[in-house]
GROMACS .gro file of C-alpha atoms in nm:
model
  450
    1MET     CA    1   5.347   0.966   7.371
    2THR     CA    2   5.605   1.225   7.270
    3ASP     CA    3   5.974   1.293   7.285
    4ILE     CA    4   5.927   1.625   7.106
    5ALA     CA    5   6.060   1.922   7.300
    6ALA     CA    6   5.808   2.142   7.481
    7GLY     CA    7   5.898   2.449   7.276
    8THR     CA    8   5.846   2.260   6.951
    9GLN     CA    9   5.512   2.126   7.076
   10THR     CA   10   5.402   2.483   7.148
   11ALA     CA   11   5.496   2.586   6.794
   12LEU     CA   12   5.310   2.288   6.646
   13THR     CA   13   4.999   2.373   6.845
   14ARG     CA   14   5.018   2.730   6.718
   15ILE     CA   15   5.039   2.609   6.357
   16VAL     CA   16   4.728   2.391   6.399
   17SER     CA   17   4.533   2.668   6.574
   18GLU     CA   18   4.621   2.926   6.312
   19ARG     CA   19   4.519   2.692   6.030
   20GLN     CA   20   4.184   2.624   6.198
   21THR     CA   21   4.116   2.995   6.256
   22LYS     CA   22   4.226   3.130   5.919
   23GLY     CA   23   4.067   2.839   5.733
   24ARG     CA   24   3.738   2.870   5.925
   25VAL     CA   25   3.735   2.496   5.987
   26PRO     CA   26   3.505   2.363   6.262
   27GLY     CA   27   3.759   2.109   6.384
   28VAL     CA   28   4.119   2.015   6.309
   29VAL     CA   29   4.357   1.742   6.420
   30GLY     CA   30   4.726   1.781   6.347
   31ALA     CA   31   4.974   1.508   6.430
   32VAL     CA   32   5.337   1.408   6.392
   33ALA     CA   33   5.470   1.053   6.385
   34ARG     CA   34   5.833   0.953   6.407
   35ALA     CA   35   6.058   0.675   6.536
   36GLY     CA   36   5.784   0.422   6.467
   37SER     CA   37   5.484   0.573   6.643
   38LEU     CA   38   5.261   0.875   6.701
   39ALA     CA   39   5.480   1.137   6.870
   40TRP     CA   40   5.244   1.434   6.906
   41SER     CA   41   4.888   1.532   6.824
   42GLN     CA   42   4.661   1.827   6.885
   43GLY     CA   43   4.292   1.883   6.821
   44THR     CA   44   4.128   2.223   6.811
   45GLY     CA   45   3.782   2.358   6.743
   46SER     CA   46   3.483   2.123   6.749
   47ALA     CA   47   3.446   1.764   6.641
   48ASP     CA   48   3.070   1.820   6.625
   49LEU     CA   49   2.895   2.156   6.643
   50GLY     CA   50   2.627   1.994   6.856
   51SER     CA   51   2.895   1.999   7.127
   52PRO     CA   52   3.083   2.320   7.044
   53GLY     CA   53   3.430   2.356   7.186
   54VAL     CA   54   3.488   1.983   7.226
   55PRO     CA   55   3.779   1.927   6.986
   56PRO     CA   56   3.848   1.615   6.785
   57THR     CA   57   4.135   1.397   6.904
   58ALA     CA   58   4.384   1.149   6.763
   59ASP     CA   59   4.113   0.884   6.815
   60SER     CA   60   3.845   1.072   6.617
   61GLN     CA   61   3.755   0.919   6.283
   62PHE     CA   62   3.761   1.135   5.970
   63LEU     CA   63   3.687   1.026   5.617
   64ILE     CA   64   4.032   0.995   5.461
   65ALA     CA   65   3.892   0.965   5.108
   66SER     CA   66   4.166   0.935   4.845
   67GLN     CA   67   4.425   0.832   5.101
   68SER     CA   68   4.248   0.497   5.049
   69LYS     CA   69   4.428   0.476   4.715
   70THR     CA   70   4.762   0.418   4.886
   71LEU     CA   71   4.629   0.105   5.058
   72THR     CA   72   4.478  -0.020   4.732
   73ALA     CA   73   4.817   0.033   4.567
   74VAL     CA   74   4.998  -0.163   4.839
   75ALA     CA   75   4.753  -0.453   4.793
   76ILE     CA   76   4.820  -0.449   4.416
   77MET     CA   77   5.196  -0.453   4.473
   78ALA     CA   78   5.165  -0.741   4.721
   79LEU     CA   79   4.979  -0.941   4.456
   80ARG     CA   80   5.257  -0.852   4.211
   81ASP     CA   81   5.521  -0.974   4.453
   82GLU     CA   82   5.328  -1.300   4.493
   83GLY     CA   83   5.341  -1.351   4.116
   84LYS     CA   84   4.965  -1.312   4.072
   85LEU     CA   85   4.991  -1.015   3.837
   86SER     CA   86   5.246  -0.799   3.659
   87LEU     CA   87   5.264  -0.422   3.635
   88ASP     CA   88   5.266  -0.475   3.259
   89ASP     CA   89   4.941  -0.673   3.267
   90THR     CA   90   4.654  -0.503   3.090
   91VAL     CA   91   4.307  -0.454   3.230
   92GLU     CA   92   4.153  -0.690   2.976
   93LYS     CA   93   4.386  -0.968   3.095
   94LEU     CA   94   4.270  -0.926   3.455
   95ILE     CA   95   3.910  -0.820   3.384
   96PRO     CA   96   3.816  -0.995   3.058
   97GLU     CA   97   3.496  -0.790   3.016
   98SER     CA   98   3.704  -0.471   2.970
   99LYS     CA   99   3.669  -0.318   2.625
  100HIS     CA  100   3.956  -0.074   2.679
  101GLU     CA  101   4.272  -0.237   2.547
  102GLY     CA  102   4.634  -0.184   2.642
  103ILE     CA  103   4.586  -0.002   2.974
  104THR     CA  104   4.845  -0.144   3.213
  105VAL     CA  105   4.846  -0.178   3.589
  106ARG     CA  106   5.147   0.055   3.603
  107GLN     CA  107   4.956   0.324   3.412
  108MET     CA  108   4.662   0.282   3.647
  109LEU     CA  109   4.872   0.314   3.963
  110SER     CA  110   5.046   0.630   3.840
  111HIS     CA  111   4.744   0.809   3.687
  112ALA     CA  112   4.910   0.776   3.347
  113SER     CA  113   4.637   0.582   3.164
  114GLY     CA  114   4.452   0.882   3.021
  115MET     CA  115   4.115   0.744   3.135
  116GLN     CA  116   3.848   0.990   3.243
  117ARG     CA  117   3.845   1.104   3.604
  118GLU     CA  118   3.509   0.978   3.734
  119PRO     CA  119   3.267   0.690   3.664
  120VAL     CA  120   2.998   0.759   3.407
  121GLY     CA  121   2.666   0.890   3.528
  122ASP     CA  122   2.745   1.227   3.694
  123VAL     CA  123   2.797   1.050   4.025
  124TRP     CA  124   2.896   1.363   4.219
  125ASP     CA  125   2.581   1.540   4.100
  126LEU     CA  126   2.334   1.259   4.164
  127MET     CA  127   2.525   1.120   4.465
  128LYS     CA  128   2.458   0.770   4.334
  129PHE     CA  129   2.760   0.546   4.303
  130PRO     CA  130   2.802   0.220   4.110
  131ASP     CA  131   2.820  -0.130   4.253
  132ARG     CA  132   3.087  -0.366   4.123
  133GLU     CA  133   2.888  -0.479   3.818
  134GLU     CA  134   2.793  -0.124   3.728
  135LEU     CA  135   3.152  -0.010   3.775
  136VAL     CA  136   3.282  -0.251   3.509
  137SER     CA  137   3.001  -0.183   3.263
  138GLY     CA  138   3.051   0.191   3.315
  139TRP     CA  139   3.425   0.148   3.261
  140ASN     CA  140   3.347   0.021   2.914
  141GLU     CA  141   3.141   0.332   2.843
  142ALA     CA  142   3.402   0.572   2.983
  143GLU     CA  143   3.633   0.780   2.763
  144ARG     CA  144   4.006   0.762   2.735
  145VAL     CA  145   4.055   1.136   2.733
  146GLY     CA  146   4.435   1.143   2.708
  147LYS     CA  147   4.731   0.956   2.568
  148PRO     CA  148   4.907   0.711   2.802
  149HIS     CA  149   5.203   0.863   2.989
  150HIS     CA  150   5.146   1.198   2.817
  151ARG     CA  151   5.054   1.372   3.142
  152VAL     CA  152   4.906   1.293   3.481
  153HIS     CA  153   4.529   1.265   3.460
  154TYR     CA  154   4.398   1.182   3.805
  155SER     CA  155   4.127   0.916   3.795
  156ASN     CA  156   3.898   0.784   4.068
  157LEU     CA  157   3.748   0.553   3.808
  158VAL     CA  158   4.084   0.389   3.745
  159PHE     CA  159   4.158   0.329   4.114
  160SER     CA  160   3.813   0.183   4.162
  161MET     CA  161   3.899  -0.064   3.887
  162LEU     CA  162   4.223  -0.144   4.071
  163GLY     CA  163   4.003  -0.232   4.368
  164GLU     CA  164   3.807  -0.467   4.142
  165ILE     CA  165   4.134  -0.627   4.031
  166VAL     CA  166   4.233  -0.680   4.397
  167ALA     CA  167   3.895  -0.840   4.469
  168ARG     CA  168   3.909  -1.075   4.172
  169ILE     CA  169   4.267  -1.191   4.212
  170ASP     CA  170   4.254  -1.215   4.591
  171GLY     CA  171   3.921  -1.393   4.584
  172ARG     CA  172   3.750  -1.170   4.841
  173PRO     CA  173   3.597  -0.820   4.856
  174TRP     CA  174   3.841  -0.531   4.838
  175TYR     CA  175   3.800  -0.425   5.202
  176ASP     CA  176   3.842  -0.782   5.327
  177ALA     CA  177   4.164  -0.802   5.126
  178ILE     CA  178   4.318  -0.484   5.266
  179LYS     CA  179   4.198  -0.563   5.618
  180THR     CA  180   4.372  -0.900   5.612
  181ARG     CA  181   4.680  -0.784   5.424
  182ILE     CA  182   4.735  -0.438   5.577
  183LEU     CA  183   4.503  -0.320   5.853
  184ASP     CA  184   4.524  -0.623   6.082
  185PRO     CA  185   4.905  -0.667   6.063
  186LEU     CA  186   4.957  -0.295   6.130
  187GLU     CA  187   4.687  -0.293   6.404
  188MET     CA  188   4.494  -0.016   6.229
  189ARG     CA  189   4.174  -0.107   6.411
  190ARG     CA  190   3.977   0.209   6.335
  191THR     CA  191   4.037   0.223   5.961
  192THR     CA  192   3.705   0.117   5.814
  193VAL     CA  193   3.474   0.167   5.518
  194GLY     CA  194   3.276   0.467   5.640
  195MET     CA  195   3.248   0.554   6.007
  196ASP     CA  196   3.260   0.270   6.260
  197GLY     CA  197   3.030   0.426   6.520
  198GLY     CA  198   3.309   0.532   6.757
  199PRO     CA  199   3.438   0.884   6.823
  200ALA     CA  200   3.423   1.076   6.496
  201ALA     CA  201   3.429   1.423   6.345
  202THR     CA  202   3.108   1.539   6.182
  203GLY     CA  203   3.162   1.681   5.834
  204TYR     CA  204   3.053   2.033   5.741
  205TYR     CA  205   3.060   2.281   5.456
  206VAL     CA  206   3.140   2.639   5.558
  207PRO     CA  207   2.999   2.877   5.295
  208PRO     CA  208   3.224   3.161   5.178
  209TYR     CA  209   2.986   3.444   5.273
  210THR     CA  210   2.857   3.328   5.612
  211ASP     CA  211   2.994   3.166   5.924
  212VAL     CA  212   2.707   2.918   5.950
  213PRO     CA  213   2.828   2.566   5.861
  214VAL     CA  214   2.606   2.321   5.676
  215GLN     CA  215   2.633   1.954   5.775
  216GLU     CA  216   2.739   1.724   5.491
  217LYS     CA  217   2.576   1.386   5.441
  218LEU     CA  218   2.772   1.064   5.470
  219LEU     CA  219   2.790   0.886   5.136
  220ASP     CA  220   2.797   0.520   5.038
  221LEU     CA  221   3.057   0.501   4.760
  222GLY     CA  222   2.983   0.142   4.665
  223ALA     CA  223   3.250   0.016   4.426
  224LEU     CA  224   3.440   0.343   4.463
  225ASN     CA  225   3.552   0.250   4.815
  226ALA     CA  226   3.890   0.140   4.681
  227CYS     CA  227   3.958   0.493   4.560
  228GLY     CA  228   3.812   0.688   4.849
  229GLY     CA  229   3.586   0.505   5.092
  230LEU     CA  230   3.795   0.469   5.407
  231ALA     CA  231   3.768   0.648   5.739
  232SER     CA  232   4.057   0.656   5.985
  233THR     CA  233   4.214   0.834   6.280
  234ALA     CA  234   4.541   1.012   6.345
  235GLU     CA  235   4.641   0.715   6.562
  236ASP     CA  236   4.591   0.472   6.273
  237LEU     CA  237   4.740   0.702   6.011
  238ALA     CA  238   5.053   0.733   6.224
  239LYS     CA  239   5.088   0.354   6.207
  240TRP     CA  240   5.038   0.368   5.831
  241ALA     CA  241   5.293   0.647   5.791
  242MET     CA  242   5.550   0.460   5.995
  243PHE     CA  243   5.499   0.155   5.773
  244VAL     CA  244   5.561   0.372   5.466
  245ALA     CA  245   5.879   0.501   5.631
  246ASP     CA  246   6.000   0.161   5.748
  247PRO     CA  247   5.808  -0.125   5.580
  248VAL     CA  248   5.749  -0.462   5.740
  249ASP     CA  249   5.774  -0.771   5.522
  250ASP     CA  250   5.447  -0.911   5.657
  251VAL     CA  251   5.273  -0.635   5.458
  252LEU     CA  252   5.518  -0.542   5.182
  253SER     CA  253   5.895  -0.551   5.141
  254LYS     CA  254   6.109  -0.240   5.170
  255ASP     CA  255   6.232  -0.286   4.812
  256THR     CA  256   5.876  -0.281   4.683
  257VAL     CA  257   5.779   0.027   4.884
  258ASP     CA  258   6.096   0.193   4.752
  259GLU     CA  259   5.977   0.106   4.403
  260MET     CA  260   5.637   0.262   4.472
  261CYS     CA  261   5.808   0.585   4.580
  262GLN     CA  262   5.999   0.634   4.255
  263VAL     CA  263   5.872   0.895   4.011
  264GLN     CA  264   5.657   0.753   3.734
  265LEU     CA  265   5.518   1.078   3.596
  266MET     CA  266   5.564   1.445   3.687
  267ALA     CA  267   5.240   1.625   3.769
  268ASP     CA  268   5.386   1.972   3.821
  269MET     CA  269   5.571   2.044   3.499
  270GLU     CA  270   5.653   2.403   3.592
  271ARG     CA  271   5.840   2.354   3.920
  272TRP     CA  272   5.875   1.975   3.952
  273GLN     CA  273   5.730   1.983   4.303
  274LEU     CA  274   5.462   1.715   4.259
  275ALA     CA  275   5.494   1.376   4.095
  276PHE     CA  276   5.318   1.041   4.114
  277GLY     CA  277   5.480   0.711   4.198
  278LEU     CA  278   5.291   0.384   4.209
  279GLY     CA  279   4.991   0.491   4.416
  280PHE     CA  280   5.175   0.763   4.609
  281MET     CA  281   5.200   1.138   4.562
  282LEU     CA  282   5.560   1.262   4.580
  283LEU     CA  283   5.584   1.619   4.708
  284ARG     CA  284   5.915   1.802   4.692
  285LEU     CA  285   5.969   2.089   4.936
  286GLY     CA  286   6.320   2.234   4.924
  287ASP     CA  287   6.567   1.948   4.954
  288ARG     CA  288   6.312   1.708   5.100
  289VAL     CA  289   6.070   1.472   4.927
  290PHE     CA  290   5.754   1.370   5.112
  291VAL     CA  291   5.555   1.060   5.020
  292GLY     CA  292   5.184   1.029   5.085
  293HIS     CA  293   4.843   1.137   4.965
  294ASP     CA  294   4.565   1.390   5.015
  295GLY     CA  295   4.201   1.296   5.061
  296GLY     CA  296   3.881   1.488   5.005
  297MET     CA  297   3.518   1.390   5.069
  298PRO     CA  298   3.216   1.605   5.148
  299GLY     CA  299   3.290   1.739   5.496
  300HIS     CA  300   3.638   1.591   5.533
  301ILE     CA  301   3.973   1.703   5.388
  302THR     CA  302   4.282   1.510   5.501
  303SER     CA  303   4.646   1.438   5.429
  304THR     CA  304   4.934   1.217   5.542
  305PHE     CA  305   5.288   1.277   5.418
  306VAL     CA  306   5.610   1.103   5.523
  307HIS     CA  307   5.972   1.206   5.497
  308ARG     CA  308   6.105   0.854   5.462
  309PRO     CA  309   6.479   0.918   5.524
  310SER     CA  310   6.409   1.056   5.872
  311GLY     CA  311   6.100   0.845   5.945
  312THR     CA  312   5.900   1.162   6.020
  313ALA     CA  313   5.539   1.216   5.911
  314GLY     CA  314   5.278   1.490   5.934
  315ILE     CA  315   4.904   1.423   5.947
  316ALA     CA  316   4.626   1.677   5.888
  317LEU     CA  317   4.255   1.611   5.940
  318PHE     CA  318   3.990   1.879   5.874
  319ASN     CA  319   3.613   1.837   5.909
  320SER     CA  320   3.514   2.086   5.642
  321THR     CA  321   3.469   2.058   5.265
  322SER     CA  322   3.614   2.407   5.226
  323SER     CA  323   3.935   2.345   5.419
  324PRO     CA  324   4.284   2.479   5.345
  325ALA     CA  325   4.529   2.256   5.158
  326PRO     CA  326   4.577   1.958   5.391
  327SER     CA  327   4.920   1.864   5.257
  328ALA     CA  328   5.046   2.211   5.352
  329LEU     CA  329   4.954   2.151   5.717
  330ALA     CA  330   5.084   1.793   5.719
  331THR     CA  331   5.422   1.891   5.576
  332ASP     CA  332   5.449   2.213   5.780
  333LEU     CA  333   5.417   2.006   6.098
  334ALA     CA  334   5.674   1.751   5.983
  335ILE     CA  335   5.920   2.017   5.869
  336LYS     CA  336   5.887   2.207   6.197
  337VAL     CA  337   5.992   1.896   6.387
  338LEU     CA  338   6.269   1.809   6.141
  339GLU     CA  339   6.420   2.156   6.165
  340ASP     CA  340   6.363   2.243   6.531
  341ASP     CA  341   6.379   1.908   6.708
  342PRO     CA  342   6.543   1.640   6.493
  343LEU     CA  343   6.617   1.303   6.643
  344PRO     CA  344   6.986   1.256   6.727
  345ALA     CA  345   7.187   1.036   6.497
  346GLY     CA  346   7.261   0.688   6.626
  347PRO     CA  347   7.608   0.626   6.770
  348TRP     CA  348   7.889   0.504   6.546
  349MET     CA  349   7.947   0.134   6.603
  350PRO     CA  350   8.276  -0.042   6.516
  351GLY     CA  351   8.285  -0.347   6.293
  352ASP     CA  352   8.424  -0.685   6.390
  353ALA     CA  353   8.666  -0.768   6.107
  354VAL     CA  354   8.767  -0.690   5.750
  355PRO     CA  355   8.719  -0.986   5.513
  356ALA     CA  356   9.064  -1.106   5.405
  357GLU     CA  357   8.976  -1.090   5.033
  358LEU     CA  358   8.901  -0.718   5.063
  359GLU     CA  359   9.214  -0.600   5.239
  360GLY     CA  360   9.399  -0.516   4.918
  361VAL     CA  361   9.091  -0.358   4.759
  362LEU     CA  362   9.040  -0.082   5.012
  363GLY     CA  363   9.145   0.275   4.943
  364THR     CA  364   9.128   0.504   4.640
  365TRP     CA  365   9.063   0.385   4.287
  366PHE     CA  366   9.014   0.604   3.981
  367SER     CA  367   8.747   0.547   3.718
  368GLU     CA  368   8.641   0.778   3.437
  369GLY     CA  369   8.898   1.024   3.572
  370ARG     CA  370   8.733   1.040   3.916
  371PRO     CA  371   8.849   0.907   4.254
  372PHE     CA  372   8.632   0.658   4.444
  373ILE     CA  373   8.698   0.550   4.801
  374PHE     CA  374   8.643   0.177   4.861
  375SER     CA  375   8.591   0.092   5.228
  376VAL     CA  376   8.438  -0.170   5.456
  377LYS     CA  377   8.148  -0.110   5.692
  378SER     CA  378   8.030  -0.396   5.914
  379GLY     CA  379   8.216  -0.638   5.688
  380THR     CA  380   8.050  -0.509   5.370
  381LEU     CA  381   8.229  -0.343   5.079
  382GLU     CA  382   8.118   0.010   4.990
  383ALA     CA  383   8.234   0.273   4.739
  384ALA     CA  384   8.174   0.648   4.743
  385GLY     CA  385   8.290   0.926   4.516
  386LEU     CA  386   8.550   1.147   4.684
  387GLY     CA  387   8.376   1.460   4.806
  388ALA     CA  388   8.029   1.333   4.712
  389PRO     CA  389   7.739   1.527   4.870
  390GLU     CA  390   7.618   1.383   5.198
  391HIS     CA  391   7.276   1.291   5.060
  392ILE     CA  392   7.429   1.061   4.796
  393LYS     CA  393   7.465   0.722   4.958
  394PRO     CA  394   7.765   0.497   4.880
  395ALA     CA  395   7.738   0.199   4.651
  396VAL     CA  396   7.711  -0.125   4.847
  397PHE     CA  397   7.835  -0.461   4.721
  398ALA     CA  398   7.755  -0.825   4.795
  399ARG     CA  399   8.001  -1.105   4.719
  400ILE     CA  400   7.862  -1.358   4.469
  401ALA     CA  401   8.184  -1.546   4.378
  402GLU     CA  402   8.558  -1.523   4.422
  403ASP     CA  403   8.665  -1.169   4.328
  404THR     CA  404   8.316  -1.095   4.195
  405TYR     CA  405   8.061  -0.870   4.365
  406ARG     CA  406   7.715  -0.743   4.279
  407THR     CA  407   7.621  -0.378   4.342
  408ILE     CA  408   7.309  -0.404   4.558
  409SER     CA  409   7.240  -0.035   4.621
  410GLY     CA  410   7.364   0.310   4.526
  411ARG     CA  411   7.556   0.397   4.211
  412GLU     CA  412   7.536   0.127   3.940
  413THR     CA  413   7.291  -0.091   4.131
  414GLY     CA  414   7.273  -0.436   3.974
  415GLU     CA  415   7.609  -0.414   3.799
  416LEU     CA  416   7.911  -0.637   3.865
  417LEU     CA  417   8.239  -0.543   4.028
  418ARG     CA  418   8.528  -0.770   3.920
  419ILE     CA  419   8.869  -0.775   4.086
  420THR     CA  420   9.183  -0.861   3.889
  421ARG     CA  421   9.497  -0.963   4.082
  422ASP     CA  422   9.863  -1.017   3.995
  423THR     CA  423  10.055  -1.335   4.071
  424THR     CA  424  10.107  -1.224   4.432
  425GLY     CA  425   9.734  -1.183   4.485
  426THR     CA  426   9.748  -0.804   4.493
  427PRO     CA  427   9.452  -0.634   4.322
  428THR     CA  428   9.579  -0.447   4.015
  429LYS     CA  429   9.255  -0.328   3.861
  430LEU     CA  430   8.879  -0.339   3.907
  431HIS     CA  431   8.602  -0.345   3.653
  432TRP     CA  432   8.285  -0.183   3.783
  433ALA     CA  433   7.991  -0.194   3.540
  434THR     CA  434   8.272  -0.284   3.294
  435TYR     CA  435   8.449   0.052   3.355
  436LEU     CA  436   8.817   0.021   3.441
  437CYS     CA  437   8.926   0.128   3.792
  438THR     CA  438   9.298   0.184   3.854
  439ARG     CA  439   9.509   0.299   4.144
  440GLN     CA  440   9.648   0.593   3.943
  441PRO     CA  441   9.435   0.843   3.746
  442LEU     CA  442   9.446   0.763   3.376
  443ALA     CA  443   9.288   0.901   3.062
  444PHE     CA  444   9.057   0.667   2.877
  445GLY     CA  445   9.270   0.404   2.703
  446GLN     CA  446   9.597   0.532   2.853
  447HIS     CA  447   9.675   0.186   2.991
  448LEU     CA  448   9.664   0.028   2.643
  449PRO     CA  449   9.976  -0.015   2.428
  450ASP     CA  450  10.019   0.235   2.144
   0.00000   0.00000   0.00000
């Protein structure tokens, strides 16, 4: 299962064991996925206190709670890509009974709508959750407690309504939609609404003043399943994390997942360490950004976070309501592997040929007083600022007509690059996003006659 060095595995096991002991958690599973699959996992403690000392495993189901939101978000984005909705559509367009006007799908996905956190009716006190009809009628009674885009206001109610949108537009219940669209293609066979009857961790609450856990009851969330009703395993979550790192078009395109991982609203205004994208939490730790989500249900606290550039993910599953921060364990595991046992870089591979029309374009050009190096990689034109930091990727161009290219990634994405040649066919200047590029450094307007 693993290509992680033995010494690193020992350190990972120690991290999981320490978190279980210090957090007083009955059972913990920690896992790392990379290079497309589960690379390492470790269970400690007890999956069920009826069989003490038998730890949970990578095949033990836990309630993943709000991690369900990420799958709901992917289903929404797939419907968007199919032209069945727009991120600018309002709820009342998609659910005509809605009495709240102007709330967009984008606001809903990024917790920027300002709608109240939970459905009406004190659901977490009474432990009674709405069905689909009650969800929509309760939505109309709910308050909009904040201004749109003013600040993040996390809302289970809103994501439950996104599940209703999926069901209505896709013409089938929410779970059937995500099973067909996501779970089956990714072979996530043990990701279900509630427990599936297979190996599972029993949920507990460990009181602060005793060491005697209390078993938590399993809940039926009804129409709230789209915001928090799924159970899963480390095995399945590794498959999910690897999809987030390297999407497959059968589920969702890479461009769309990239879009989902862009900051929509900052949640941590003091340190800028937590933001929300479109359905994903974005957690910044040092120079790395991790994409994923936490989940919390009675008896189960979980987290999956992915460092997309390296394709490395950490997974944390606790079977206690009073668990330590799950994202801290998930990211600690991923960072340990990234720092102590990174995968080697792939070998450099030579290209076949340089397109004839690019031969005179290659080399240094100056724009806005700065040098840019234009080069060819695998037959494709690229441009990078001289001395640019390693993490800043070069601009990449695609030819769309003679001497005309479109920037398809990197700096000035979407903008045109136009090549001007003299009578001999030698390039004399470029216009990139309309800015002049010349072989010699010039001040603005220096090339113009006085």
